C-alpha cells in the first residue's frame, strides 16, 4: 500500500510539474524562408523571454503559400491546431507574415485577447521594418512592442495607454472579433 501511494504521488508530481513547465510555449515556423538561422535564434530567444514573463504562448509564422486561405483563416487554423492538438495554453498570440496574401496578421486568444485589446501598436512596432524587407527585425519589433504594452504585477496586468498613430484607411484590411479571437491585419 505504501509503495502504491508513493508511486501515485510520484506520477502526480511528474504530471503536475510537466503541465507547469509546458503550459506556455513559443514556436517559430518560417515556411516562407524569410529568416536566417541566426535570426531564428534571435526571434526564439525574444519569444522565450516574452513567454516566460507573460505566461502567454507565442507563435511566429511565415508563409508564402496560404493554401488558398485568407490570412485570417490560415492563422486561425494554425493557432487552433496548436491549442487543440499540441497542448498549447488557451492564452496564446500568433504573429503571421503572409507573403501569399501580402498581410501581416496578429491573432490573440484567452488572456492575451484581454490584455492586447488593440493590436495596432504591436503591428506598428515592426511595420517599418516589414515594408523594407527586414522581416526578422519586424518580428523582433513586434515582440518588443508587445512587451512594452504590458506591466505585470503578480497575476494582474495593466495595459499602458498610449497615443496611437493611425494610418490611412487603405493600409488596413479590417479588425473584428469572434467568440475566441481578436485579429488585426495590415497589408504589406
mmCIF file of C-alpha atoms in Angstrom:
data_model
loop_
_atom_site.group_PDB
_atom_site.id
_atom_site.type_symbol
_atom_site.label_atom_id
_atom_site.label_comp_id
_atom_site.label_asym_id
_atom_site.label_seq_id
_atom_site.Cartn_x
_atom_site.Cartn_y
_atom_site.Cartn_z
ATOM 1 C CA UNK A 1 0.000 0.000 0.000
ATOM 2 C CA UNK A 2 2.813 2.388 0.889
ATOM 3 C CA UNK A 3 4.573 1.619 -2.421
ATOM 4 C CA UNK A 4 1.343 2.240 -4.325
ATOM 5 C CA UNK A 5 0.855 5.576 -2.584
ATOM 6 C CA UNK A 6 4.459 6.577 -3.318
ATOM 7 C CA UNK A 7 4.071 5.582 -6.963
ATOM 8 C CA UNK A 8 0.818 7.536 -7.335
ATOM 9 C CA UNK A 9 2.388 10.551 -5.633
ATOM 10 C CA UNK A 10 5.410 10.398 -7.947
ATOM 11 C CA UNK A 11 3.187 10.161 -11.033
ATOM 12 C CA UNK A 12 1.020 13.030 -9.804
ATOM 13 C CA UNK A 13 4.049 15.253 -9.150
ATOM 14 C CA UNK A 14 5.590 14.390 -12.532
ATOM 15 C CA UNK A 15 2.363 15.171 -14.390
ATOM 16 C CA UNK A 16 1.829 18.379 -12.399
ATOM 17 C CA UNK A 17 5.385 19.555 -12.991
ATOM 18 C CA UNK A 18 5.202 18.668 -16.693
ATOM 19 C CA UNK A 19 1.954 20.584 -17.124
ATOM 20 C CA UNK A 20 3.505 23.610 -15.419
ATOM 21 C CA UNK A 21 6.701 23.520 -17.457
ATOM 22 C CA UNK A 22 4.992 23.062 -20.823
ATOM 23 C CA UNK A 23 1.946 25.266 -20.226
ATOM 24 C CA UNK A 24 3.394 28.245 -22.110
ATOM 25 C CA UNK A 25 5.374 27.726 -25.277
ATOM 26 C CA UNK A 26 6.743 29.547 -28.255
ATOM 27 C CA UNK A 27 7.364 28.428 -31.792
ATOM 28 C CA UNK A 28 8.958 29.907 -34.899
ATOM 29 C CA UNK A 29 7.896 28.385 -38.236
ATOM 30 C CA UNK A 30 9.458 30.119 -41.224
ATOM 31 C CA UNK A 31 7.706 28.454 -44.170
ATOM 32 C CA UNK A 32 8.446 31.485 -46.398
ATOM 33 C CA UNK A 33 12.206 31.266 -45.683
ATOM 34 C CA UNK A 34 12.420 34.899 -44.626
ATOM 35 C CA UNK A 35 14.844 34.377 -41.716
ATOM 36 C CA UNK A 36 18.444 33.185 -41.469
ATOM 37 C CA UNK A 37 19.366 30.618 -38.802
ATOM 38 C CA UNK A 38 20.861 33.411 -36.690
ATOM 39 C CA UNK A 39 17.691 35.456 -36.991
ATOM 40 C CA UNK A 40 15.570 32.450 -35.984
ATOM 41 C CA UNK A 41 17.744 32.088 -32.877
ATOM 42 C CA UNK A 42 17.246 35.798 -32.036
ATOM 43 C CA UNK A 43 13.482 35.513 -32.529
ATOM 44 C CA UNK A 44 13.270 32.323 -30.453
ATOM 45 C CA UNK A 45 15.242 33.996 -27.647
ATOM 46 C CA UNK A 46 12.988 37.067 -27.648
ATOM 47 C CA UNK A 47 9.873 34.886 -27.817
ATOM 48 C CA UNK A 48 11.116 32.724 -24.930
ATOM 49 C CA UNK A 49 11.709 35.801 -22.771
ATOM 50 C CA UNK A 50 8.251 37.143 -23.643
ATOM 51 C CA UNK A 51 6.584 33.799 -22.932
ATOM 52 C CA UNK A 52 8.354 33.339 -19.600
ATOM 53 C CA UNK A 53 7.494 36.833 -18.395
ATOM 54 C CA UNK A 54 3.860 36.910 -19.550
ATOM 55 C CA UNK A 55 2.674 33.287 -19.375
ATOM 56 C CA UNK A 56 1.221 33.736 -22.862
ATOM 57 C CA UNK A 57 2.251 31.317 -25.603
ATOM 58 C CA UNK A 58 3.649 32.965 -28.749
ATOM 59 C CA UNK A 59 3.805 31.549 -32.270
ATOM 60 C CA UNK A 60 5.709 33.257 -35.077
ATOM 61 C CA UNK A 61 4.676 32.070 -38.522
ATOM 62 C CA UNK A 62 5.609 32.988 -42.079
ATOM 63 C CA UNK A 63 4.147 31.559 -45.253
ATOM 64 C CA UNK A 64 4.383 32.102 -48.965
ATOM 65 C CA UNK A 65 1.571 29.626 -49.651
ATOM 66 C CA UNK A 66 -1.593 30.141 -47.617
ATOM 67 C CA UNK A 67 -3.164 27.182 -49.466
ATOM 68 C CA UNK A 68 -5.969 29.306 -50.854
ATOM 69 C CA UNK A 69 -6.890 30.636 -47.410
ATOM 70 C CA UNK A 70 -7.067 34.225 -46.240
ATOM 71 C CA UNK A 71 -4.511 35.343 -43.653
ATOM 72 C CA UNK A 72 -7.276 35.106 -41.065
ATOM 73 C CA UNK A 73 -8.166 31.532 -41.970
ATOM 74 C CA UNK A 74 -4.537 30.421 -42.144
ATOM 75 C CA UNK A 75 -3.711 31.956 -38.746
ATOM 76 C CA UNK A 76 -6.948 30.641 -37.226
ATOM 77 C CA UNK A 77 -6.272 27.081 -38.388
ATOM 78 C CA UNK A 78 -2.675 27.227 -37.197
ATOM 79 C CA UNK A 79 -3.358 28.531 -33.702
ATOM 80 C CA UNK A 80 -6.359 26.198 -33.299
ATOM 81 C CA UNK A 81 -4.070 23.278 -34.122
ATOM 82 C CA UNK A 82 -1.514 24.411 -31.530
ATOM 83 C CA UNK A 83 -4.161 24.741 -28.832
ATOM 84 C CA UNK A 84 -6.286 21.711 -29.725
ATOM 85 C CA UNK A 85 -3.633 19.186 -30.783
ATOM 86 C CA UNK A 86 -0.272 20.403 -29.483
ATOM 87 C CA UNK A 87 -1.477 21.195 -25.964
ATOM 88 C CA UNK A 88 -0.803 24.918 -26.059
ATOM 89 C CA UNK A 89 -2.396 27.131 -23.453
ATOM 90 C CA UNK A 90 -5.600 28.980 -24.362
ATOM 91 C CA UNK A 91 -3.758 32.257 -23.700
ATOM 92 C CA UNK A 92 -1.821 32.494 -26.927
ATOM 93 C CA UNK A 93 -0.716 35.001 -29.530
ATOM 94 C CA UNK A 94 0.297 34.471 -33.154
ATOM 95 C CA UNK A 95 2.236 36.790 -35.456
ATOM 96 C CA UNK A 96 1.871 35.897 -39.139
ATOM 97 C CA UNK A 97 3.792 37.312 -42.081
ATOM 98 C CA UNK A 98 1.719 36.093 -45.017
ATOM 99 C CA UNK A 99 3.636 36.726 -48.248
ATOM 100 C CA UNK A 100 0.950 34.975 -50.307
ATOM 101 C CA UNK A 101 -1.833 37.386 -49.283
ATOM 102 C CA UNK A 102 0.635 40.219 -48.544
ATOM 103 C CA UNK A 103 -0.538 40.730 -44.950
ATOM 104 C CA UNK A 104 0.951 40.903 -41.508
ATOM 105 C CA UNK A 105 -1.516 39.426 -39.037
ATOM 106 C CA UNK A 106 -1.849 39.286 -35.245
ATOM 107 C CA UNK A 107 -4.173 36.841 -33.507
ATOM 108 C CA UNK A 108 -4.815 36.726 -29.768
ATOM 109 C CA UNK A 109 -6.732 34.219 -27.658
ATOM 110 C CA UNK A 110 -7.623 33.859 -23.999
ATOM 111 C CA UNK A 111 -5.876 36.244 -21.619
ATOM 112 C CA UNK A 112 -3.848 37.722 -24.489
ATOM 113 C CA UNK A 113 -7.107 38.866 -26.066
ATOM 114 C CA UNK A 114 -7.985 40.779 -22.897
ATOM 115 C CA UNK A 115 -4.536 42.320 -22.442
ATOM 116 C CA UNK A 116 -3.913 43.294 -26.069
ATOM 117 C CA UNK A 117 -7.330 44.609 -26.983
ATOM 118 C CA UNK A 118 -5.973 46.941 -29.647
ATOM 119 C CA UNK A 119 -3.079 45.328 -31.514
ATOM 120 C CA UNK A 120 -2.314 48.316 -33.751
ATOM 121 C CA UNK A 121 0.701 49.261 -31.650
ATOM 122 C CA UNK A 122 2.079 45.715 -31.950
ATOM 123 C CA UNK A 123 1.905 45.883 -35.739
ATOM 124 C CA UNK A 124 3.307 49.421 -35.635
ATOM 125 C CA UNK A 125 6.320 48.096 -33.705
ATOM 126 C CA UNK A 126 7.513 46.173 -36.739
ATOM 127 C CA UNK A 127 5.748 47.638 -39.750
ATOM 128 C CA UNK A 128 8.528 49.972 -40.917
ATOM 129 C CA UNK A 129 10.954 47.028 -40.912
ATOM 130 C CA UNK A 130 8.436 44.883 -42.747
ATOM 131 C CA UNK A 131 7.947 47.241 -45.677
ATOM 132 C CA UNK A 132 11.741 47.483 -46.017
ATOM 133 C CA UNK A 133 12.069 43.687 -46.237
ATOM 134 C CA UNK A 134 13.675 43.362 -42.789
ATOM 135 C CA UNK A 135 11.405 40.526 -41.670
ATOM 136 C CA UNK A 136 13.303 39.363 -38.585
ATOM 137 C CA UNK A 137 13.550 42.952 -37.322
ATOM 138 C CA UNK A 138 9.814 43.259 -37.945
ATOM 139 C CA UNK A 139 9.061 40.303 -35.677
ATOM 140 C CA UNK A 140 11.552 41.469 -33.035
ATOM 141 C CA UNK A 141 9.954 44.922 -33.128
ATOM 142 C CA UNK A 142 6.503 43.389 -32.720
ATOM 143 C CA UNK A 143 7.672 41.319 -29.739
ATOM 144 C CA UNK A 144 9.234 44.418 -28.172
ATOM 145 C CA UNK A 145 6.041 46.414 -28.764
ATOM 146 C CA UNK A 146 4.070 43.604 -27.126
ATOM 147 C CA UNK A 147 6.343 43.679 -24.093
ATOM 148 C CA UNK A 148 6.092 47.473 -23.917
ATOM 149 C CA UNK A 149 2.301 47.298 -23.851
ATOM 150 C CA UNK A 150 2.060 45.440 -20.564
ATOM 151 C CA UNK A 151 3.303 45.805 -16.999
ATOM 152 C CA UNK A 152 2.898 42.787 -14.747
ATOM 153 C CA UNK A 153 2.021 42.986 -11.079
ATOM 154 C CA UNK A 154 1.596 39.423 -9.809
ATOM 155 C CA UNK A 155 -1.279 37.861 -11.711
ATOM 156 C CA UNK A 156 -2.756 41.194 -12.764
ATOM 157 C CA UNK A 157 -1.862 43.041 -15.932
ATOM 158 C CA UNK A 158 -2.241 46.725 -16.657
ATOM 159 C CA UNK A 159 -2.389 47.996 -20.201
ATOM 160 C CA UNK A 160 -0.309 51.078 -20.895
ATOM 161 C CA UNK A 161 -2.385 53.569 -22.804
ATOM 162 C CA UNK A 162 -0.506 55.467 -25.487
ATOM 163 C CA UNK A 163 -1.397 57.891 -28.226
ATOM 164 C CA UNK A 164 -1.651 55.674 -31.276
ATOM 165 C CA UNK A 165 -0.705 56.829 -34.729
ATOM 166 C CA UNK A 166 -3.428 55.792 -37.099
ATOM 167 C CA UNK A 167 -2.525 55.109 -40.700
ATOM 168 C CA UNK A 168 -4.635 55.950 -43.738
ATOM 169 C CA UNK A 169 -7.591 53.653 -44.265
ATOM 170 C CA UNK A 170 -6.037 51.960 -47.287
ATOM 171 C CA UNK A 171 -3.176 50.417 -45.243
ATOM 172 C CA UNK A 172 -5.509 48.403 -43.034
ATOM 173 C CA UNK A 173 -7.630 45.481 -44.053
ATOM 174 C CA UNK A 174 -10.029 45.141 -41.132
ATOM 175 C CA UNK A 175 -10.450 44.296 -37.494
ATOM 176 C CA UNK A 176 -13.128 42.135 -35.957
ATOM 177 C CA UNK A 177 -13.891 39.839 -33.078
ATOM 178 C CA UNK A 178 -15.230 36.323 -32.855
ATOM 179 C CA UNK A 179 -16.042 34.401 -29.700
ATOM 180 C CA UNK A 180 -12.426 33.275 -29.229
ATOM 181 C CA UNK A 181 -10.175 35.564 -31.242
ATOM 182 C CA UNK A 182 -9.332 39.168 -31.890
ATOM 183 C CA UNK A 183 -7.397 39.832 -35.060
ATOM 184 C CA UNK A 184 -5.897 42.730 -36.916
ATOM 185 C CA UNK A 185 -4.041 42.808 -40.189
ATOM 186 C CA UNK A 186 -2.249 45.335 -42.288
ATOM 187 C CA UNK A 187 -1.203 44.978 -45.901
ATOM 188 C CA UNK A 188 2.444 44.535 -46.737
#
